[in-house]
PDB file of C-alpha atoms in Angstrom:
ATOM      1  CA  MET A   1       0.083  -0.092  -0.090  1.00 62.00           C
ATOM      2  CA  ILE A   2       1.542   3.352  -1.177  1.00 73.00           C
ATOM      3  CA  ALA A   3       1.086   6.826   0.820  1.00 83.00           C
ATOM      4  CA  LEU A   4      -1.066   9.270  -0.868  1.00 89.00           C
ATOM      5  CA  ALA A   5       0.867  11.820   0.544  1.00 92.00           C
ATOM      6  CA  PRO A   6       3.318  12.714  -2.063  1.00 93.00           C
ATOM      7  CA  LEU A   7       0.379  12.071  -4.619  1.00 93.00           C
ATOM      8  CA  TRP A   8      -1.984  14.356  -3.040  1.00 94.00           C
ATOM      9  CA  LEU A   9       1.506  17.299  -2.306  1.00 95.00           C
ATOM     10  CA  THR A  10       2.329  17.035  -5.715  1.00 95.00           C
ATOM     11  CA  LEU A  11      -1.021  18.768  -6.868  1.00 94.00           C
ATOM     12  CA  LYS A  12      -0.830  21.100  -5.031  1.00 95.00           C
ATOM     13  CA  LEU A  13       2.200  21.893  -5.249  1.00 96.00           C
ATOM     14  CA  ALA A  14       0.886  22.021  -9.701  1.00 95.00           C
ATOM     15  CA  LEU A  15      -2.225  23.812  -8.721  1.00 95.00           C
ATOM     16  CA  SER A  16      -0.456  26.404  -6.879  1.00 97.00           C
ATOM     17  CA  THR A  17       1.770  26.907  -9.216  1.00 97.00           C
ATOM     18  CA  THR A  18      -0.303  26.702 -12.264  1.00 96.00           C
ATOM     19  CA  LEU A  19      -2.380  29.541 -10.399  1.00 97.00           C
ATOM     20  CA  ILE A  20       0.140  31.892  -9.189  1.00 97.00           C
ATOM     21  CA  LEU A  21       1.878  31.426 -12.865  1.00 97.00           C
ATOM     22  CA  PHE A  22      -1.052  32.370 -15.027  1.00 97.00           C
ATOM     23  CA  ILE A  23      -1.348  35.780 -12.987  1.00 97.00           C
ATOM     24  CA  ILE A  24       1.677  36.745 -13.412  1.00 96.00           C
ATOM     25  CA  ALA A  25       1.963  35.449 -17.269  1.00 96.00           C
ATOM     26  CA  VAL A  26      -0.633  37.024 -18.697  1.00 96.00           C
ATOM     27  CA  PRO A  27       0.771  40.246 -18.124  1.00 95.00           C
ATOM     28  CA  LEU A  28       3.890  39.846 -18.274  1.00 95.00           C
ATOM     29  CA  ALA A  29       2.876  37.614 -21.921  1.00 95.00           C
ATOM     30  CA  ASN A  30       0.817  40.776 -23.044  1.00 94.00           C
ATOM     31  CA  TRP A  31       4.293  43.656 -22.843  1.00 93.00           C
ATOM     32  CA  LEU A  32       6.757  40.368 -24.150  1.00 92.00           C
ATOM     33  CA  SER A  33       4.211  40.447 -27.138  1.00 90.00           C
ATOM     34  CA  GLY A  34       4.628  44.569 -28.062  1.00 82.00           C
ATOM     35  CA  ASP A  35       7.271  46.166 -30.144  1.00 67.00           C
ATOM     36  CA  LYS A  36      10.690  44.697 -29.274  1.00 71.00           C
ATOM     37  CA  GLY A  37      13.324  47.051 -27.954  1.00 75.00           C
ATOM     38  CA  SER A  38      16.362  45.816 -25.776  1.00 77.00           C
ATOM     39  CA  PHE A  39      15.073  45.351 -22.685  1.00 86.00           C
ATOM     40  CA  LYS A  40      12.537  43.094 -23.691  1.00 87.00           C
ATOM     41  CA  ILE A  41      14.805  40.943 -25.088  1.00 88.00           C
ATOM     42  CA  ILE A  42      16.858  40.611 -21.955  1.00 90.00           C
ATOM     43  CA  ALA A  43      13.561  40.031 -20.080  1.00 91.00           C
ATOM     44  CA  GLN A  44      12.900  36.923 -22.608  1.00 92.00           C
ATOM     45  CA  ALA A  45      16.237  35.230 -22.182  1.00 93.00           C
ATOM     46  CA  ILE A  46      15.958  35.383 -18.898  1.00 93.00           C
ATOM     47  CA  VAL A  47      12.352  34.378 -19.165  1.00 94.00           C
ATOM     48  CA  SER A  48      13.708  31.672 -21.196  1.00 95.00           C
ATOM     49  CA  MET A  49      16.404  30.150 -19.225  1.00 94.00           C
ATOM     50  CA  PRO A  50      14.568  27.792 -16.969  1.00 93.00           C
ATOM     51  CA  LEU A  51      14.413  25.419 -20.385  1.00 93.00           C
ATOM     52  CA  VAL A  52      18.256  25.579 -21.425  1.00 93.00           C
ATOM     53  CA  LEU A  53      19.847  25.287 -17.515  1.00 92.00           C
ATOM     54  CA  PRO A  54      19.497  22.010 -15.938  1.00 91.00           C
ATOM     55  CA  PRO A  55      17.085  22.062 -12.831  1.00 91.00           C
ATOM     56  CA  THR A  56      20.065  21.123 -10.606  1.00 90.00           C
ATOM     57  CA  VAL A  57      21.641  24.997 -11.437  1.00 93.00           C
ATOM     58  CA  ILE A  58      18.658  26.255 -10.609  1.00 93.00           C
ATOM     59  CA  GLY A  59      18.484  24.937  -6.985  1.00 92.00           C
ATOM     60  CA  PHE A  60      21.477  25.275  -5.975  1.00 94.00           C
ATOM     61  CA  TYR A  61      21.091  28.330  -6.227  1.00 94.00           C
ATOM     62  CA  LEU A  62      17.931  29.347  -5.079  1.00 93.00           C
ATOM     63  CA  LEU A  63      19.188  26.753  -2.082  1.00 93.00           C
ATOM     64  CA  LEU A  64      21.862  29.669  -1.862  1.00 93.00           C
ATOM     65  CA  ALA A  65      19.888  32.623  -2.077  1.00 93.00           C
ATOM     66  CA  PHE A  66      16.889  30.586   0.351  1.00 92.00           C
ATOM     67  CA  SER A  67      19.863  29.703   3.299  1.00 91.00           C
ATOM     68  CA  PRO A  68      20.094  31.575   6.081  1.00 90.00           C
ATOM     69  CA  ALA A  69      23.437  31.331   5.808  1.00 89.00           C
ATOM     70  CA  ASN A  70      23.172  33.850   3.295  1.00 90.00           C
ATOM     71  CA  PHE A  71      21.881  37.860   2.977  1.00 91.00           C
ATOM     72  CA  PHE A  72      18.959  36.625   1.358  1.00 91.00           C
ATOM     73  CA  GLY A  73      17.790  34.379   2.974  1.00 91.00           C
ATOM     74  CA  HIS A  74      18.820  35.425   6.719  1.00 91.00           C
ATOM     75  CA  TRP A  75      16.832  38.223   5.992  1.00 92.00           C
ATOM     76  CA  LEU A  76      13.839  36.833   5.694  1.00 91.00           C
ATOM     77  CA  GLU A  77      14.037  34.454   9.039  1.00 90.00           C
ATOM     78  CA  GLU A  78      15.338  37.281  10.498  1.00 90.00           C
ATOM     79  CA  ARG A  79      12.436  40.366   9.166  1.00 89.00           C
ATOM     80  CA  PHE A  80       9.814  38.018   9.163  1.00 89.00           C
ATOM     81  CA  ASP A  81      10.497  34.665  10.726  1.00 89.00           C
ATOM     82  CA  VAL A  82      10.462  33.204   7.298  1.00 87.00           C
ATOM     83  CA  ARG A  83      12.063  30.213   5.985  1.00 89.00           C
ATOM     84  CA  LEU A  84      11.805  28.935   2.350  1.00 92.00           C
ATOM     85  CA  VAL A  85      14.863  25.740   2.552  1.00 91.00           C
ATOM     86  CA  PHE A  86      12.752  22.957   3.082  1.00 90.00           C
ATOM     87  CA  SER A  87       9.783  24.277   2.849  1.00 92.00           C
ATOM     88  CA  PHE A  88       6.555  24.219   0.750  1.00 93.00           C
ATOM     89  CA  SER A  89       6.613  27.800   0.226  1.00 93.00           C
ATOM     90  CA  GLY A  90      10.544  27.720  -0.846  1.00 93.00           C
ATOM     91  CA  LEU A  91       9.130  24.620  -3.668  1.00 93.00           C
ATOM     92  CA  LEU A  92       6.513  26.477  -4.544  1.00 95.00           C
ATOM     93  CA  ILE A  93       8.450  29.398  -5.430  1.00 95.00           C
ATOM     94  CA  ALA A  94      11.090  27.343  -7.012  1.00 94.00           C
ATOM     95  CA  SER A  95       8.681  25.254  -8.948  1.00 95.00           C
ATOM     96  CA  VAL A  96       6.847  29.184 -10.012  1.00 96.00           C
ATOM     97  CA  ILE A  97      10.300  30.378 -11.540  1.00 95.00           C
ATOM     98  CA  TYR A  98      11.245  26.865 -12.665  1.00 94.00           C
ATOM     99  CA  SER A  99       7.970  27.117 -14.934  1.00 95.00           C
ATOM    100  CA  PHE A 100       7.775  30.213 -15.717  1.00 94.00           C
ATOM    101  CA  PRO A 101       8.734  29.984 -19.886  1.00 96.00           C
ATOM    102  CA  PHE A 102       5.606  26.400 -20.292  1.00 96.00           C
ATOM    103  CA  MET A 103       3.161  29.669 -19.495  1.00 97.00           C
ATOM    104  CA  VAL A 104       4.508  32.396 -20.787  1.00 96.00           C
ATOM    105  CA  HIS A 105       5.508  31.474 -24.230  1.00 96.00           C
ATOM    106  CA  PRO A 106       2.390  29.530 -25.098  1.00 96.00           C
ATOM    107  CA  ILE A 107       0.623  32.983 -23.980  1.00 96.00           C
ATOM    108  CA  GLN A 108       2.860  35.334 -25.456  1.00 95.00           C
ATOM    109  CA  SER A 109       2.436  33.227 -28.624  1.00 94.00           C
ATOM    110  CA  GLY A 110      -0.769  33.677 -29.401  1.00 95.00           C
ATOM    111  CA  LEU A 111      -1.081  36.783 -28.494  1.00 95.00           C
ATOM    112  CA  SER A 112       1.331  37.700 -30.916  1.00 93.00           C
ATOM    113  CA  SER A 113      -0.496  35.897 -33.776  1.00 92.00           C
ATOM    114  CA  LEU A 114      -3.504  38.448 -33.455  1.00 92.00           C
ATOM    115  CA  SER A 115      -3.891  40.925 -35.670  1.00 89.00           C
ATOM    116  CA  PRO A 116      -3.264  44.418 -34.279  1.00 88.00           C
ATOM    117  CA  SER A 117      -6.102  45.662 -35.939  1.00 89.00           C
ATOM    118  CA  LEU A 118      -8.283  43.025 -33.103  1.00 90.00           C
ATOM    119  CA  LYS A 119      -6.433  45.322 -30.022  1.00 88.00           C
ATOM    120  CA  GLU A 120      -6.890  49.123 -32.247  1.00 88.00           C
ATOM    121  CA  ALA A 121     -10.764  48.599 -32.965  1.00 91.00           C
ATOM    122  CA  ALA A 122     -10.852  47.919 -29.029  1.00 90.00           C
ATOM    123  CA  TYR A 123      -9.141  51.060 -27.868  1.00 88.00           C
ATOM    124  CA  SER A 124     -11.336  52.795 -30.795  1.00 89.00           C
ATOM    125  CA  LEU A 125     -14.398  51.797 -28.687  1.00 88.00           C
ATOM    126  CA  GLY A 126     -13.003  52.825 -25.653  1.00 89.00           C
ATOM    127  CA  LYS A 127     -11.892  50.018 -23.913  1.00 89.00           C
ATOM    128  CA  THR A 128      -9.146  50.074 -21.621  1.00 90.00           C
ATOM    129  CA  ARG A 129      -5.460  48.432 -21.898  1.00 89.00           C
ATOM    130  CA  TRP A 130      -6.727  45.806 -19.458  1.00 91.00           C
ATOM    131  CA  GLN A 131     -10.397  45.867 -20.919  1.00 92.00           C
ATOM    132  CA  THR A 132      -8.853  45.150 -24.027  1.00 93.00           C
ATOM    133  CA  LEU A 133      -6.557  42.064 -22.378  1.00 93.00           C
ATOM    134  CA  THR A 134      -9.086  41.125 -20.750  1.00 92.00           C
ATOM    135  CA  ARG A 135     -11.952  41.162 -22.691  1.00 92.00           C
ATOM    136  CA  VAL A 136     -11.219  40.948 -26.543  1.00 93.00           C
ATOM    137  CA  LEU A 137      -7.596  39.367 -26.985  1.00 94.00           C
ATOM    138  CA  LEU A 138      -7.678  36.653 -23.427  1.00 95.00           C
ATOM    139  CA  PRO A 139     -10.864  35.261 -25.162  1.00 93.00           C
ATOM    140  CA  ASN A 140      -9.552  35.316 -28.766  1.00 93.00           C
ATOM    141  CA  ILE A 141      -6.416  32.906 -27.978  1.00 94.00           C
ATOM    142  CA  LYS A 142      -7.842  30.270 -26.113  1.00 91.00           C
ATOM    143  CA  PRO A 143      -6.142  26.993 -27.072  1.00 90.00           C
ATOM    144  CA  SER A 144      -2.253  29.064 -26.601  1.00 93.00           C
ATOM    145  CA  LEU A 145      -4.233  30.184 -22.256  1.00 95.00           C
ATOM    146  CA  LEU A 146      -4.362  26.131 -21.814  1.00 92.00           C
ATOM    147  CA  THR A 147      -1.578  25.028 -23.848  1.00 92.00           C
ATOM    148  CA  GLY A 148       0.382  27.081 -20.603  1.00 95.00           C
ATOM    149  CA  ILE A 149      -2.270  25.475 -18.321  1.00 94.00           C
ATOM    150  CA  VAL A 150      -2.225  22.243 -19.183  1.00 92.00           C
ATOM    151  CA  LEU A 151       2.174  22.480 -19.594  1.00 92.00           C
ATOM    152  CA  THR A 152       2.943  23.726 -16.741  1.00 95.00           C
ATOM    153  CA  PHE A 153       0.930  21.762 -14.475  1.00 94.00           C
ATOM    154  CA  ALA A 154       2.000  18.255 -15.805  1.00 91.00           C
ATOM    155  CA  HIS A 155       5.734  19.560 -15.656  1.00 92.00           C
ATOM    156  CA  THR A 156       5.468  20.954 -12.210  1.00 94.00           C
ATOM    157  CA  VAL A 157       4.115  17.755 -11.762  1.00 93.00           C
ATOM    158  CA  GLY A 158       6.946  15.926 -13.326  1.00 89.00           C
ATOM    159  CA  GLU A 159       9.808  17.917 -11.025  1.00 90.00           C
ATOM    160  CA  PHE A 160      12.236  16.408  -9.550  1.00 91.00           C
ATOM    161  CA  GLY A 161      15.890  17.905  -9.634  1.00 89.00           C
ATOM    162  CA  VAL A 162      15.037  21.592  -8.793  1.00 91.00           C
ATOM    163  CA  VAL A 163      12.377  19.763  -5.479  1.00 90.00           C
ATOM    164  CA  LEU A 164      14.831  18.008  -4.165  1.00 90.00           C
ATOM    165  CA  MET A 165      17.407  20.962  -4.115  1.00 91.00           C
ATOM    166  CA  ILE A 166      15.056  22.757  -2.304  1.00 92.00           C
ATOM    167  CA  GLY A 167      12.566  20.963  -0.597  1.00 89.00           C
ATOM    168  CA  GLY A 168      14.737  17.788   0.114  1.00 86.00           C
ATOM    169  CA  ASN A 169      12.640  14.652   1.228  1.00 87.00           C
ATOM    170  CA  MET A 170      10.553  15.484   4.002  1.00 87.00           C
ATOM    171  CA  PRO A 171       7.230  13.310   3.901  1.00 87.00           C
ATOM    172  CA  GLY A 172       4.425  15.569   4.381  1.00 86.00           C
ATOM    173  CA  LYS A 173       5.976  18.729   3.836  1.00 89.00           C
ATOM    174  CA  THR A 174       8.657  18.933   0.774  1.00 91.00           C
ATOM    175  CA  ARG A 175       8.269  14.850  -0.618  1.00 92.00           C
ATOM    176  CA  THR A 176       6.529  14.896  -3.957  1.00 94.00           C
ATOM    177  CA  ALA A 177       5.426  12.019  -5.388  1.00 93.00           C
ATOM    178  CA  SER A 178       8.462  11.944  -7.811  1.00 93.00           C
ATOM    179  CA  ILE A 179      10.855  11.783  -4.994  1.00 93.00           C
ATOM    180  CA  ALA A 180       8.567   9.148  -3.740  1.00 93.00           C
ATOM    181  CA  ILE A 181       9.883   7.164  -6.756  1.00 94.00           C
ATOM    182  CA  TYR A 182      13.405   7.543  -6.265  1.00 93.00           C
ATOM    183  CA  ASP A 183      13.104   6.717  -2.330  1.00 92.00           C
ATOM    184  CA  GLU A 184      11.046   3.288  -3.660  1.00 93.00           C
ATOM    185  CA  VAL A 185      13.393   2.584  -5.617  1.00 94.00           C
ATOM    186  CA  GLU A 186      16.600   3.095  -3.567  1.00 92.00           C
ATOM    187  CA  ALA A 187      15.163   0.584  -1.308  1.00 92.00           C
ATOM    188  CA  PHE A 188      14.307  -1.946  -3.819  1.00 93.00           C
ATOM    189  CA  ASN A 189      10.439  -1.401  -3.306  1.00 93.00           C
ATOM    190  CA  TYR A 190       9.891  -1.472  -6.879  1.00 94.00           C
ATOM    191  CA  HIS A 191       6.389  -2.292  -6.949  1.00 93.00           C
ATOM    192  CA  ASN A 192       5.617   0.678  -4.497  1.00 93.00           C
ATOM    193  CA  ALA A 193       7.644   2.687  -7.522  1.00 94.00           C
ATOM    194  CA  ASN A 194       5.663   1.105 -10.457  1.00 95.00           C
ATOM    195  CA  VAL A 195       2.487   2.322  -8.825  1.00 94.00           C
ATOM    196  CA  TYR A 196       3.600   5.939  -8.331  1.00 94.00           C
ATOM    197  CA  ALA A 197       5.157   6.242 -12.379  1.00 94.00           C
ATOM    198  CA  GLY A 198       1.720   4.620 -13.458  1.00 95.00           C
ATOM    199  CA  ILE A 199      -0.179   7.019 -11.393  1.00 94.00           C
ATOM    200  CA  LEU A 200       1.647   9.684 -12.934  1.00 93.00           C
ATOM    201  CA  LEU A 201       2.164   8.707 -16.450  1.00 93.00           C
ATOM    202  CA  VAL A 202      -2.021   8.269 -16.984  1.00 94.00           C
ATOM    203  CA  LEU A 203      -2.419  11.583 -15.590  1.00 90.00           C
ATOM    204  CA  SER A 204       0.378  13.257 -17.901  1.00 89.00           C
ATOM    205  CA  PHE A 205      -1.140  10.802 -20.995  1.00 92.00           C
ATOM    206  CA  ILE A 206      -4.973  12.058 -19.839  1.00 91.00           C
ATOM    207  CA  ILE A 207      -3.596  16.526 -18.978  1.00 88.00           C
ATOM    208  CA  LEU A 208      -2.061  15.858 -23.137  1.00 88.00           C
ATOM    209  CA  LEU A 209      -5.275  13.944 -24.591  1.00 91.00           C
ATOM    210  CA  VAL A 210      -7.500  16.956 -22.882  1.00 87.00           C
ATOM    211  CA  LEU A 211      -5.441  19.670 -24.548  1.00 86.00           C
ATOM    212  CA  TYR A 212      -5.202  18.005 -27.557  1.00 86.00           C
ATOM    213  CA  SER A 213      -8.809  16.987 -28.242  1.00 88.00           C
ATOM    214  CA  PHE A 214      -9.160  20.996 -26.854  1.00 83.00           C
ATOM    215  CA  ASN A 215      -7.217  22.476 -29.724  1.00 80.00           C
ATOM    216  CA  ARG A 216      -8.366  19.481 -32.864  1.00 83.00           C
ATOM    217  CA  LYS A 217     -12.151  21.150 -31.224  1.00 82.00           C
ATOM    218  CA  MET A 218     -11.384  24.833 -31.987  1.00 76.00           C
ATOM    219  CA  GLN A 219      -9.306  24.316 -35.502  1.00 73.00           C
ATOM    220  CA  GLN A 220     -12.338  22.309 -36.505  1.00 71.00           C
ATOM    221  CA  THR A 221     -15.158  25.523 -35.073  1.00 70.00           C
ATOM    222  CA  LYS A 222     -12.598  27.781 -36.946  1.00 61.00           C
ATOM    223  CA  PHE A 223     -13.312  26.026 -40.192  1.00 52.00           C
ATOM    224  CA  TYR A 224     -17.643  26.520 -39.938  1.00 53.00           C
TER     225      TYR A 224
END
C-alpha cells in the first residue's frame, strides 16, 4: 500500500504553481508580445533560461539564496521569521521560477499571432488596456491559454531536480511523487515505485489528451 501524501502534495504544488503563474504570465506575456526593445529581449532571455539550464543549477542557486547562512535567507528569517529552505513555500517559489517559460511562451505566442487591428478596434471603442486584454484578446487565444496551463501543471508534476534541491525529502512537507519514486527505487520497492510512476504516467496522458482534443475542436470550429 503506497502513501497518498506525496500524490496530494504533488497536486497541491502543481495547482498552486499553475494559478500563480497564470496571474503573473498574462500581463507579462502581453508586454513581451508588443514591440521588441532591448530590455524586452533581455526579459525574454531571463524567462527562457529554465528551458536550457539543468534543474539542479536553478535549484542550487535558489538554495544559496534561500539559505539562512546567506544575506537574503537570513534577512527573511530575521525580518519575517520565514525560512524557505526545506519548506513548501520555498518549493512553490522554486516551481514558479522553473516553470515560468511553460506558461509565458504559449500565451505570448497566442497574443503575437493576433492581428493588431483587433487591439486598435478595442481602443477606438473606448476600452482600456486591461479591458482589451481580458475581454478582447484573451478570449481569442483560448487554445494558447489552455496550452500554458496544461504544460505548467504537467511540468510541475514531473519536477525532480529543483524539488530535491530546495525541498529535500521531508514526508508530508516536501516529499512529492517524483521524490517518492526515487526513494522507492533506492529501497528496491519496485512495486510501490511502479504504482507512483503509473499514476503519473496516466495523469500526464489524460492531461495531454484533453489539451490536444480541445485544440483540435477549436481548429475545427474555425472552419465552420
